[in-house]
XYZ file of C-alpha atoms in Angstrom:
596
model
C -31.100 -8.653 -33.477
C -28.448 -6.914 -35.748
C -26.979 -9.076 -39.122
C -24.052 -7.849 -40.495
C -22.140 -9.640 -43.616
C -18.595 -9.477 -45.011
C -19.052 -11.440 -48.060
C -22.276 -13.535 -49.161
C -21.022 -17.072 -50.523
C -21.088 -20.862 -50.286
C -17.916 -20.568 -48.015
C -19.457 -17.846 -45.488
C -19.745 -18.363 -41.801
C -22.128 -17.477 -39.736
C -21.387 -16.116 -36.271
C -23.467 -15.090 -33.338
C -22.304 -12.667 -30.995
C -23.626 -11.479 -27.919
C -21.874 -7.722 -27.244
C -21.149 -5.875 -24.550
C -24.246 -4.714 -24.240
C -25.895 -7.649 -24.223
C -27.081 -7.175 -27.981
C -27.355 -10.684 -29.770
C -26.022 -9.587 -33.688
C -25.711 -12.431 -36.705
C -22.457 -11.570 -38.758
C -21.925 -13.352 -41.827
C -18.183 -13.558 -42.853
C -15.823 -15.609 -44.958
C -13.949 -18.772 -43.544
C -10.524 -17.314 -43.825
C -11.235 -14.762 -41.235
C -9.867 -13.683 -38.052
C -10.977 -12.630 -34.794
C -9.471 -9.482 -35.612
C -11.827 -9.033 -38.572
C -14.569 -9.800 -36.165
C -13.378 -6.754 -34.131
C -12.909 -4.350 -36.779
C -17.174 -5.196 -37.975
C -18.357 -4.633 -34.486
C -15.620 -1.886 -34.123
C -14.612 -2.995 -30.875
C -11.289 -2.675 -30.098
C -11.003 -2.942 -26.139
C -13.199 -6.422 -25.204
C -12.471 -9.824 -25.232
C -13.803 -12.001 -27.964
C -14.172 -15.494 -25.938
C -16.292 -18.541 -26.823
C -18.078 -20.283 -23.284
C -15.076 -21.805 -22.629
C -11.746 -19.621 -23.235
C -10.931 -16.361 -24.777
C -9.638 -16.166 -28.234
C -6.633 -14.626 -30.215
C -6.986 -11.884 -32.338
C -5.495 -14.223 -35.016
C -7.756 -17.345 -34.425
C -9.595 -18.231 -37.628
C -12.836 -18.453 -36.595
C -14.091 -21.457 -38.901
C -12.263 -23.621 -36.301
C -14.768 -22.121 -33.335
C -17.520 -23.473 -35.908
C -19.579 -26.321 -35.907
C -21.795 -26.606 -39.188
C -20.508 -23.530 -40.246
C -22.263 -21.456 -36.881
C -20.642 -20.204 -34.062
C -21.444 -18.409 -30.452
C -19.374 -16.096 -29.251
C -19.128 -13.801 -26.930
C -18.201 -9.929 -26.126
C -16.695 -9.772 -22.651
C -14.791 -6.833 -20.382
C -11.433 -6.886 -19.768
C -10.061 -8.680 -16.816
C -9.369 -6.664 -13.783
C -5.022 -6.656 -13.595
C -5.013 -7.685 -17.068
C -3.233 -5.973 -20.389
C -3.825 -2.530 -20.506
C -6.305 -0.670 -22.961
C -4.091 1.616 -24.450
C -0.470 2.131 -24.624
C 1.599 4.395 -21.653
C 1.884 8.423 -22.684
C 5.442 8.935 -22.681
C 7.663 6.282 -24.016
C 10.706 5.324 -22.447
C 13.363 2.733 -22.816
C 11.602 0.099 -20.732
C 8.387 0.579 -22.669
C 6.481 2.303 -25.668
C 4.210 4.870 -25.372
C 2.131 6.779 -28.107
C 3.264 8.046 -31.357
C 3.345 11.055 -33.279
C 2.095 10.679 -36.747
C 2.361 13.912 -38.292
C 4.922 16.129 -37.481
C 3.568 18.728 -39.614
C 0.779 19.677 -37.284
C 3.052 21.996 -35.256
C 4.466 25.156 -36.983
C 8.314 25.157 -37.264
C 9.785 27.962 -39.823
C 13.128 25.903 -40.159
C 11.134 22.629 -40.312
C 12.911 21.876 -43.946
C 16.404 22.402 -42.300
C 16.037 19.651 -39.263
C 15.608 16.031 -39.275
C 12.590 16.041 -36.986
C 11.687 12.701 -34.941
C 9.939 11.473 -31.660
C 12.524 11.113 -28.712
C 12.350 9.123 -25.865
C 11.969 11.063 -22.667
C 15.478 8.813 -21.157
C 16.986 10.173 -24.117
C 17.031 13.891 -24.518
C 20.138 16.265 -23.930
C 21.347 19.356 -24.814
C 21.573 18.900 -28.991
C 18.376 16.687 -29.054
C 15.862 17.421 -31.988
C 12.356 16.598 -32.150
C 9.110 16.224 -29.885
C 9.413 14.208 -26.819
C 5.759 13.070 -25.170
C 5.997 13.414 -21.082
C 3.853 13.419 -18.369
C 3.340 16.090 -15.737
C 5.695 14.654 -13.476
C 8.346 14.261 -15.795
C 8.162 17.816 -17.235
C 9.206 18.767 -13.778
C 13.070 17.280 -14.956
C 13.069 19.617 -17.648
C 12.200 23.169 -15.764
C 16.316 24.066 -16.114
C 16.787 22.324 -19.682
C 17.588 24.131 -22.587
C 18.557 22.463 -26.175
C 20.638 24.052 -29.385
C 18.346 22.874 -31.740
C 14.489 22.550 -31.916
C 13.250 20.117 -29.261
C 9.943 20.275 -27.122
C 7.589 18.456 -24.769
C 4.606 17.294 -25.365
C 2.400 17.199 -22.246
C -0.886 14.966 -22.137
C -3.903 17.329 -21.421
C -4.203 21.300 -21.630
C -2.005 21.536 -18.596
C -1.131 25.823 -19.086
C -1.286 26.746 -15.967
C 0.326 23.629 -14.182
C 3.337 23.940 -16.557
C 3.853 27.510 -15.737
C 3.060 26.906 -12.286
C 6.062 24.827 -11.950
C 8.268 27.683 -13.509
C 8.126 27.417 -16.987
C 8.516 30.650 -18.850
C 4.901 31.268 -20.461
C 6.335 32.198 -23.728
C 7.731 28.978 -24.163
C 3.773 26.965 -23.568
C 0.934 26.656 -25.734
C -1.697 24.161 -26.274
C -3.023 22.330 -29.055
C -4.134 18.865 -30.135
C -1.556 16.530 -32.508
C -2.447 13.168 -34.111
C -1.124 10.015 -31.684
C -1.055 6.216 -32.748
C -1.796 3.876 -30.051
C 0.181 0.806 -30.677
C -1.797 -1.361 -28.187
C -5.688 -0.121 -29.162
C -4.347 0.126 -32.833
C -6.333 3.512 -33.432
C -5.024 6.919 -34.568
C -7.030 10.297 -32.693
C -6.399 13.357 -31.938
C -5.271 14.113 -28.359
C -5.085 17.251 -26.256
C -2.050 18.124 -25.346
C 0.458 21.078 -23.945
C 3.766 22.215 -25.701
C 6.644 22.910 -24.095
C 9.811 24.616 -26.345
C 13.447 23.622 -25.011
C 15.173 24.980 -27.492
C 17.599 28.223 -26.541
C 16.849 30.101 -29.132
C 13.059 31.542 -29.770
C 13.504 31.588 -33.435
C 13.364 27.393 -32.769
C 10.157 27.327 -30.902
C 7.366 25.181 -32.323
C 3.838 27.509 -32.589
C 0.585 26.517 -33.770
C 0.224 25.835 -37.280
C -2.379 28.288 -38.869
C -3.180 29.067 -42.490
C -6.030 31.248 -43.944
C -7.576 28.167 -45.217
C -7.733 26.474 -41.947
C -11.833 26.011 -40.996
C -11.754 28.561 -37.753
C -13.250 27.089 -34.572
C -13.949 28.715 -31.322
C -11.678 27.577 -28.950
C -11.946 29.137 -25.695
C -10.506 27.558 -22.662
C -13.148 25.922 -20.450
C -12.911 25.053 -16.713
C -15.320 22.827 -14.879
C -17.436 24.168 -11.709
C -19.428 22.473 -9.613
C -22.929 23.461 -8.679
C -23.597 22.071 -5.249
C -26.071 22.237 -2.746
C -26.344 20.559 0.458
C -29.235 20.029 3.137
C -27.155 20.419 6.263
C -25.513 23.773 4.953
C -29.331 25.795 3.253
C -31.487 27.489 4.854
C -34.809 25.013 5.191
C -36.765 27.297 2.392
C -33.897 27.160 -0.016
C -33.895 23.168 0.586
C -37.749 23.342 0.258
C -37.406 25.188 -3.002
C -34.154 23.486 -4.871
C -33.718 20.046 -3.341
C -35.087 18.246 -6.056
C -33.461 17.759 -9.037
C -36.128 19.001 -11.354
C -35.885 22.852 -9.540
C -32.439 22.509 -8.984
C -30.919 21.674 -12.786
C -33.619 24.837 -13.719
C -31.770 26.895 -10.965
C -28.563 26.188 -12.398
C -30.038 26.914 -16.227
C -31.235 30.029 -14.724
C -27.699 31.212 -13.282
C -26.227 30.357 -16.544
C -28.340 33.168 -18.571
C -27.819 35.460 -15.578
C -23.960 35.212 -16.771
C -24.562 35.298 -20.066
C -22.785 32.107 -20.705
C -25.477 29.875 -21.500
C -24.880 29.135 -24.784
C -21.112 28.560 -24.267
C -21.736 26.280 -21.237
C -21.678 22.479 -20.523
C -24.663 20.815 -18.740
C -23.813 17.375 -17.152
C -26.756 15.287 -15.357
C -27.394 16.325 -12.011
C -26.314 13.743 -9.158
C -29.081 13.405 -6.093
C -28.018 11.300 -3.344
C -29.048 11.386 0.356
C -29.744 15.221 0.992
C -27.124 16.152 -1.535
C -27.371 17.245 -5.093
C -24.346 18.360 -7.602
C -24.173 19.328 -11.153
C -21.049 19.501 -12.943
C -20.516 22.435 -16.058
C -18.097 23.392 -17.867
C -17.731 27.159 -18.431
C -15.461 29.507 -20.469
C -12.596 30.387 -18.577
C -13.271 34.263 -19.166
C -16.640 33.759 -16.921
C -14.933 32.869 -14.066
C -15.235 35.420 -11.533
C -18.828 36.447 -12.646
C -20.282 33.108 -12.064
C -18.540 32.958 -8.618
C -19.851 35.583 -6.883
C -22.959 34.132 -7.654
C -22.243 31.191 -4.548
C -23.877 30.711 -1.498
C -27.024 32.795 -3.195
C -30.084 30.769 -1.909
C -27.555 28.471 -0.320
C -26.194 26.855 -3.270
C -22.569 27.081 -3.835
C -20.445 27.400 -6.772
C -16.412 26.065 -6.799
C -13.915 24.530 -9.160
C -13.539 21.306 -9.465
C -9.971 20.154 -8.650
C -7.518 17.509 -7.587
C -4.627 17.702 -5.509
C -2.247 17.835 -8.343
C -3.813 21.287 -9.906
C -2.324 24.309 -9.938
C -3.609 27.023 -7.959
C -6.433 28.817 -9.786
C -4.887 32.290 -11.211
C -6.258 35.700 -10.279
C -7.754 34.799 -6.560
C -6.569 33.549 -3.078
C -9.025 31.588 -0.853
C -9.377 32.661 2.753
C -10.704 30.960 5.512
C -13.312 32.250 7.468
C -12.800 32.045 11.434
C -15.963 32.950 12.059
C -18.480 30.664 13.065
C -21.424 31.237 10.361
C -23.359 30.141 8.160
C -23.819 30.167 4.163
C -26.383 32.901 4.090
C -24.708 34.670 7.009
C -21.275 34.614 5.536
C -22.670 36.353 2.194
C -25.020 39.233 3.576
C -21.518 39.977 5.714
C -18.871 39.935 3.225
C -20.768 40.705 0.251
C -20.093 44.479 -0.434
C -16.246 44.378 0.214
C -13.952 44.907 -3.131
C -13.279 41.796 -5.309
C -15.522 39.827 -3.416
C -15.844 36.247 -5.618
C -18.137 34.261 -3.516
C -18.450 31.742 -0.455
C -18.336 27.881 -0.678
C -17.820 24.904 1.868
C -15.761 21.785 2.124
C -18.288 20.350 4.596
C -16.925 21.445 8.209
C -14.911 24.882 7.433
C -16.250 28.087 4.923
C -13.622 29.745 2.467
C -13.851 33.031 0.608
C -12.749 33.887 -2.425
C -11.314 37.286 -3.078
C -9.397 39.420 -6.383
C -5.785 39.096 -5.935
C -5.671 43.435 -5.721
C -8.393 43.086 -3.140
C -6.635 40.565 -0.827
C -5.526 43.169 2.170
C -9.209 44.495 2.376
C -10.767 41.353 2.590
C -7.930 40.379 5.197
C -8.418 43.516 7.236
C -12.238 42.537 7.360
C -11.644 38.996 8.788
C -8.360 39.554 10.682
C -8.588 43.098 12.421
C -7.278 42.113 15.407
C -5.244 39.116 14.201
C -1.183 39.778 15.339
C -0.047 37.089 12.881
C -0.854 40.375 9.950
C 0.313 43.938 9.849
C 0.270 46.480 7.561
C 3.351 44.943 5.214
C 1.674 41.254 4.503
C -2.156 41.947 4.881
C -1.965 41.865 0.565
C 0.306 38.831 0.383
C -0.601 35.848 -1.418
C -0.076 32.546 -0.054
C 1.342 30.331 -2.467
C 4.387 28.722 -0.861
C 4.332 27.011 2.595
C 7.679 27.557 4.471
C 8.858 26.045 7.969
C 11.031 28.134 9.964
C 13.123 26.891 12.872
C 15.417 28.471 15.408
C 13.702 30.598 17.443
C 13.207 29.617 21.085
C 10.014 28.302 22.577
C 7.063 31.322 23.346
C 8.502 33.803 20.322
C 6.033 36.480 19.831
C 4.018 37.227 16.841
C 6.030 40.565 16.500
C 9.779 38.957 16.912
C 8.927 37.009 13.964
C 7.532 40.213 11.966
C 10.776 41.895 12.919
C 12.927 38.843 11.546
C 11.315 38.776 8.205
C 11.255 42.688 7.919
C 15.148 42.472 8.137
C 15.324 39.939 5.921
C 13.114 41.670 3.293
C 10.736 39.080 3.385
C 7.085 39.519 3.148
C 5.595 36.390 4.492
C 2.502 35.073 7.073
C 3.533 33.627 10.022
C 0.634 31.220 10.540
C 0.874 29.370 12.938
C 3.796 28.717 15.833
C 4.535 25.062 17.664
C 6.210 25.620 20.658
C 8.087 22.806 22.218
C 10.390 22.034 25.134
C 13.006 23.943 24.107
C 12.402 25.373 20.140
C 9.839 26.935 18.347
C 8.947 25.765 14.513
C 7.076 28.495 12.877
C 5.107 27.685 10.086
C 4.393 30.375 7.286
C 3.060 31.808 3.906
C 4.409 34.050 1.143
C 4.419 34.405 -2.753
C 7.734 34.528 -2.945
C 11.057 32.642 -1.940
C 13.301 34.675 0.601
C 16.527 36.491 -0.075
C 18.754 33.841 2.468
C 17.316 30.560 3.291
C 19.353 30.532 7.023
C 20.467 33.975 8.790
C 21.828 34.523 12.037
C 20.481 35.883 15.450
C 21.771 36.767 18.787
C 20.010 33.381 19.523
C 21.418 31.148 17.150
C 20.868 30.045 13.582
C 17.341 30.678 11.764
C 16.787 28.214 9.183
C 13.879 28.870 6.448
C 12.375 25.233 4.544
C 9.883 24.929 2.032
C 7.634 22.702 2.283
C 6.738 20.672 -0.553
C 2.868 18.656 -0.656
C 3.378 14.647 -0.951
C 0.657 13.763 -3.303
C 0.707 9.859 -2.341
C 0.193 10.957 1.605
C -2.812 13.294 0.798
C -5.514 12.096 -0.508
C -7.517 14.694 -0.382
C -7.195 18.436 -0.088
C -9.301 21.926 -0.441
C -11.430 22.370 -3.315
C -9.000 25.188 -4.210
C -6.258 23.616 -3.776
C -4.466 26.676 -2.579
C -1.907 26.886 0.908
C -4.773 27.344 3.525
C -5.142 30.924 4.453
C -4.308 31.094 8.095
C -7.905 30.849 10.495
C -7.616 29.257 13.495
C -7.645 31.487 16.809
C -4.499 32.628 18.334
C -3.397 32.617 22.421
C -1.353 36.201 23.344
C 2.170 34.006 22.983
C 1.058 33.045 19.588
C 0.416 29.099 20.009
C -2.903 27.762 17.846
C -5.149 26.321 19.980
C -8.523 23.936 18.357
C -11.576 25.236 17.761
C -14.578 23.883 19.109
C -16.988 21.682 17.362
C -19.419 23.861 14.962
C -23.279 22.986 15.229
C -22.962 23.135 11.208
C -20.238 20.569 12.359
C -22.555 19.197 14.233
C -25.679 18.874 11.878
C -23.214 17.442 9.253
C -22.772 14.530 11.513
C -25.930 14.244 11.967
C -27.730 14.625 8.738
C -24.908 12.724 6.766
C -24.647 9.564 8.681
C -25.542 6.452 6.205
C -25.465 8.839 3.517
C -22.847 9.889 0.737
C -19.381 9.503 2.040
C -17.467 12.340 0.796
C -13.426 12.142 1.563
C -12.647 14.793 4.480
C -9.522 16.531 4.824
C -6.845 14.833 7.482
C -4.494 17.440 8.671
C -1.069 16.472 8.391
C 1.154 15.458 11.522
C 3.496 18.247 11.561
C 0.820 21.165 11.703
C -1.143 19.335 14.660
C -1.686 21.793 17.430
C 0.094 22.139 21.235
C -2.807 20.352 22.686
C -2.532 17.309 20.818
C 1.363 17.147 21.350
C 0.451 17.199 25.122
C -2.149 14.463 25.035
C 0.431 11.788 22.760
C 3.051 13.017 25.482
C 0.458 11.951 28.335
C 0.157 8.956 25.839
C 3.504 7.960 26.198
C 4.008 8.492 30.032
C 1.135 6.362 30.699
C 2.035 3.571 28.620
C 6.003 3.850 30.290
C 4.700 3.654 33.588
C 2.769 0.287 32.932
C 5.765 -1.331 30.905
C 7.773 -0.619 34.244
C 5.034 -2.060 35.908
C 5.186 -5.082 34.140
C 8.996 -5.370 34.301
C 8.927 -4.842 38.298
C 6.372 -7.632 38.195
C 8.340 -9.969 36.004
C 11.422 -9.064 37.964
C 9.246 -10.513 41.349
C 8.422 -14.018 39.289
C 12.005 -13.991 38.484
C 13.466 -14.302 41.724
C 10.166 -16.591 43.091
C 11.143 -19.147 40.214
C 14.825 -18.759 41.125
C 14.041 -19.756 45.113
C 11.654 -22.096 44.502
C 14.134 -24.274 41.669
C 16.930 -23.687 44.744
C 14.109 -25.159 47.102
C 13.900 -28.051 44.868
C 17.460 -28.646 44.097
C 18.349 -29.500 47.603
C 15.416 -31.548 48.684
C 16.778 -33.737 45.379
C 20.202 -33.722 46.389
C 19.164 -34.892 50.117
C 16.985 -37.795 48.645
C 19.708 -38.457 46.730
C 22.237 -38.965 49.501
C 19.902 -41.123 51.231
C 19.993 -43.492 48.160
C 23.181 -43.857 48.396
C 23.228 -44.625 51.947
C 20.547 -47.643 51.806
C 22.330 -49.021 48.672
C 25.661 -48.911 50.787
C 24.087 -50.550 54.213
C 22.521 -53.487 51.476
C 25.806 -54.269 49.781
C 27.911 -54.427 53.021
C 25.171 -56.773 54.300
C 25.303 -59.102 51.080
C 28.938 -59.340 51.824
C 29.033 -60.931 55.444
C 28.700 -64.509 56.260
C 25.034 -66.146 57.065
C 25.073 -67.041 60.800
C 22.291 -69.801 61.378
C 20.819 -69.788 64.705
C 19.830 -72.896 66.823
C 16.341 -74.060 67.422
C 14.924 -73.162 71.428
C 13.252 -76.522 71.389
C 16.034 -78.541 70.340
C 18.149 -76.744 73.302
C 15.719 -77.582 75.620
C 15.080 -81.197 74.651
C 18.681 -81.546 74.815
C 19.077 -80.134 78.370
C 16.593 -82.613 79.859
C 18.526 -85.473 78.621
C 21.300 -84.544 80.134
C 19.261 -83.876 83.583
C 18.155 -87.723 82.697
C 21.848 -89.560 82.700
């Protein structure tokens, strides 16, 4: 039990409150406060303050939740769907985001000269002056935006690379960490975040503020790697030897001094869970490649951890391995060749990571015989994903090849779906071409890029990069699937009830030839018993039809009988009754006469 008091008098309360934590703490505070003061003691910003029967204002006195001067009250979590914690990034003019408290914390050398204020991101144009908070998604407006005066974005999160992924010129980016308000959670902290300069001029750009009597610290950009090791994928003495967590944290300690970045790195609790064990650390950024082409030794692997909305990591590409091997396999073989940066897994498919100047070795080691490469795009990088449509069904490889050469266009043809009557050829380059539609003795060629939907996939490659192409070719080009693996296989197998990782789902328009054919056969099948059904439903049609016709004229018959019976009965109803004479009366009669 914790006590706490405000102010010691006749008039204090006292108040029991169980926290979130289930601690039971006795505050003693005067009768004219609030729940708010109750917040700011237990420093709790975020719960609910509720008695047993409702929750409470942050301006409620709390003497009336008193009875003889004692209350109970309680700490609770906020309701699922309920007010938010803290206040939106970016403000706009539907709502209000954070707030920039000091704008002195970024270095501008004509600060004196400019009125300097926080804009709202609905609100900027061409002479707009100040710092404007934005998201990731919004910064994307911007990419073509220039200002006359000093104006910049303020991104949430050391976002470098992503911003200058998306075009940005890398002059123009730096990050840093400002001073936000957060209306809603009422607290002022320092946040990371990512500059962006608009302003035309470079003599207008906002820099880091820096002074000789600024305390230096160290600050390095870190990225987060995952140390991973599964049972399906190692050999059965590395599993013997790391797959507890005890040996396998000291494993990952151990590779840590082998880089020389031990000091400098991050250790997060290791996570064990059904023949699976991963440990997160976060690493300078400068210890990159060393540390990777330490993966796949003694079957544990070493990769970035990423979402779908990251940028590509700089420096490497990640090819896919068409071979079928495994972890240990993959390394003794691929080892030794230039810029090598280790092997990793996504569960049912290896990757390789290689130096962007070593690409076209690495390439020629995988690929030999491959005729989606030649000599001119063995070293490209695949960064963009372009569609290409126009060319007739059963193109070759080298028809393609000669199409991009006379374009001047260095790109991958990766992989070709050929249907009844066109061809869409799907492809990889670094670059955008020349002409996005040229002509042919054919016809028009049109050239697309394709751009990832985020809220379609959920999931992609740890890397995050345009798969390098990998699946086996026929001699007219068409992809055709690959057979089940037995590490496939023993993945099934060994996972089942255990830790469900998400697994990629290939998107609908890169499905292969044979799975076109077997939706086709689909569709046929399904056509020929709707026709079924409608020839059957034609044949109750006309049975109904006969049998109501059947019907209609025994009725009508019936009914001209009916008439004739009612007819014959009023005609006889009509005529006069004609009594006839008695027999006996005739005869008695008769012999009277004989008498006289």
């Amino acid at each position: 039990m914790d006590t706490h008091c405000l102010q010691s008098n006749d008039d204090s309360l006292a108040i029991w409150v169980r926290t979130v934590d289930c601690k039971l703490r006795l505050l003693h505070v005067t009768a004219s406060s609030t729940v708010f003061d109750l917040r700011s003691i237990l420093s709790d910003f975020h719960s609910r303050i509720a008695t047993f029967r409702f929750d409470l204002d942050d301006q409620t006195l709390l003497r009336d939740q008193c009875i003889d001067g004692v209350a109970h009250l309680m700490c609770l979590g906020r309701l699922r769907g309920g007010a938010s914690l803290r206040a939106p990034w970016e403000t706009t003019s539907s709502k209000d985001g954070l707030i920039i408290t000091d704008f002195s914390e970024v270095a501008l050398e004509s600060f004196e000269s400019h009125d300097l204020r926080q804009l709202h991101i609905d609100s900027l144009h061409t002479h707009s002056t100040g710092l404007c908070l934005a998201t990731q998604t919004s910064s994307k407006k911007f990419l073509q935006f220039e200002t006359a005066t000093p104006c910049a974005l303020v991104v949430k999160g050391h976002v470098e690379e992503y911003i200058k992924m998306l075009g940005f010129d890398s002059k123009r980016v730096f990050t840093t960490s400002l001073s936000l308000r957060d209306p809603v959670a009422s607290s002022v902290e320092p946040r990371a975040v990512t500059i962006v300069n608009l302003a035309r001029e470079e003599s207008e750009w906002f820099n880091k503020f820096a002074s000789d009597d600024d305390f230096q610290v160290n600050a390095a950009t870190k990225i987060m790697v995952m140390f991973e090791l599964r049972k399906c994928d190692a050999a059965q003495e590395d599993w013997d030897a790391f797959g507890n967590k005890t040996a396998f944290m000291n494993y990952t300690d151990e590779t840590l001094t082998s880089a020389l970045i031990r000091q400098e790195a991050v250790g997060y609790e290791p996570f064990v869970k059904d023949d699976y064990l991963v440990r997160k650390v976060l690493i300078p950024a400068c210890a990159r490649d060393s540390l990777y082409r330490l993966s796949a030794a003694r079957s544990i692997q070493i990769k970035a951890k990423r979402t779908v909305t990251d940028a590509p990591e700089q420096g490497l590409e990640v090819i896919k391995i068409p071979q079928t091997l495994t972890l240990a396999e993959a390394r003794a073989q691929f080892a030794n060749i230039s810029g090598y940066l280790g092997i990793f897994s996504n569960q049912k498919q290896l990757f390789i990571r290689v130096a962007d100047n070593h690409i076209s070795e690495m390439r020629q080691a995988l690929y030999a015989d491959d005729p989606r490469f030649t000599a001119s795009n063995l070293g490209v990088k695949s960064r963009w994903l372009f569609k290409v449509l126009g060319f007739p069904t059963g193109v070759a490889w080298d028809t393609v090849h000669k199409f991009f050469a006379s374009i001047e266009w260095k790109a991958i043809p990766t992989k070709a779906l050929h249907l009844s009557e066109m061809a869409i050829i799907f492809a990889t380059a670094a670059s955008n071409p020349s002409v996005w539609k040229a002509r042919t003795d054919y016809g028009p060629v049109h050239i697309m890029l394709l751009e990832r939907n985020f809220s379609k996939n959920k999931f992609s490659n740890p890397q995050d990069g345009v798969p390098d192409p990998a699946q086996p070719v026929l001699s007219n080009g068409s992809a055709v699937d690959t057979p089940n693996t037995p590490r496939g296989r023993a993945f099934t197998s060994q996972r089942t009830g255990g830790l469900k990782l998400p697994v990629p789902k290939i998107p609908a328009s890169l499905a292969p030839d044979q799975g076109l054919g077997t939706r086709v056969a689909a569709l046929e099948a399904q056509m020929k018993r709707v026709q079924t059904d409608v020839g059957s439903l034609n044949d109750s049609q006309r049975e109904t039809r006969l049998q109501i016709q059947q019907l209609t004229e025994q009725q009508s018959s019936g009914f001209q009988s009916l008439l004739a019976a009612i007819q014959d009965l009023k005609q006889n109803q009509s005529s006069p009754a004609i009594v006839p004479s008695s027999p006996q009366r005739r005869r008695m009669g008769t012999k009277a006469d004989d008498d006289l």
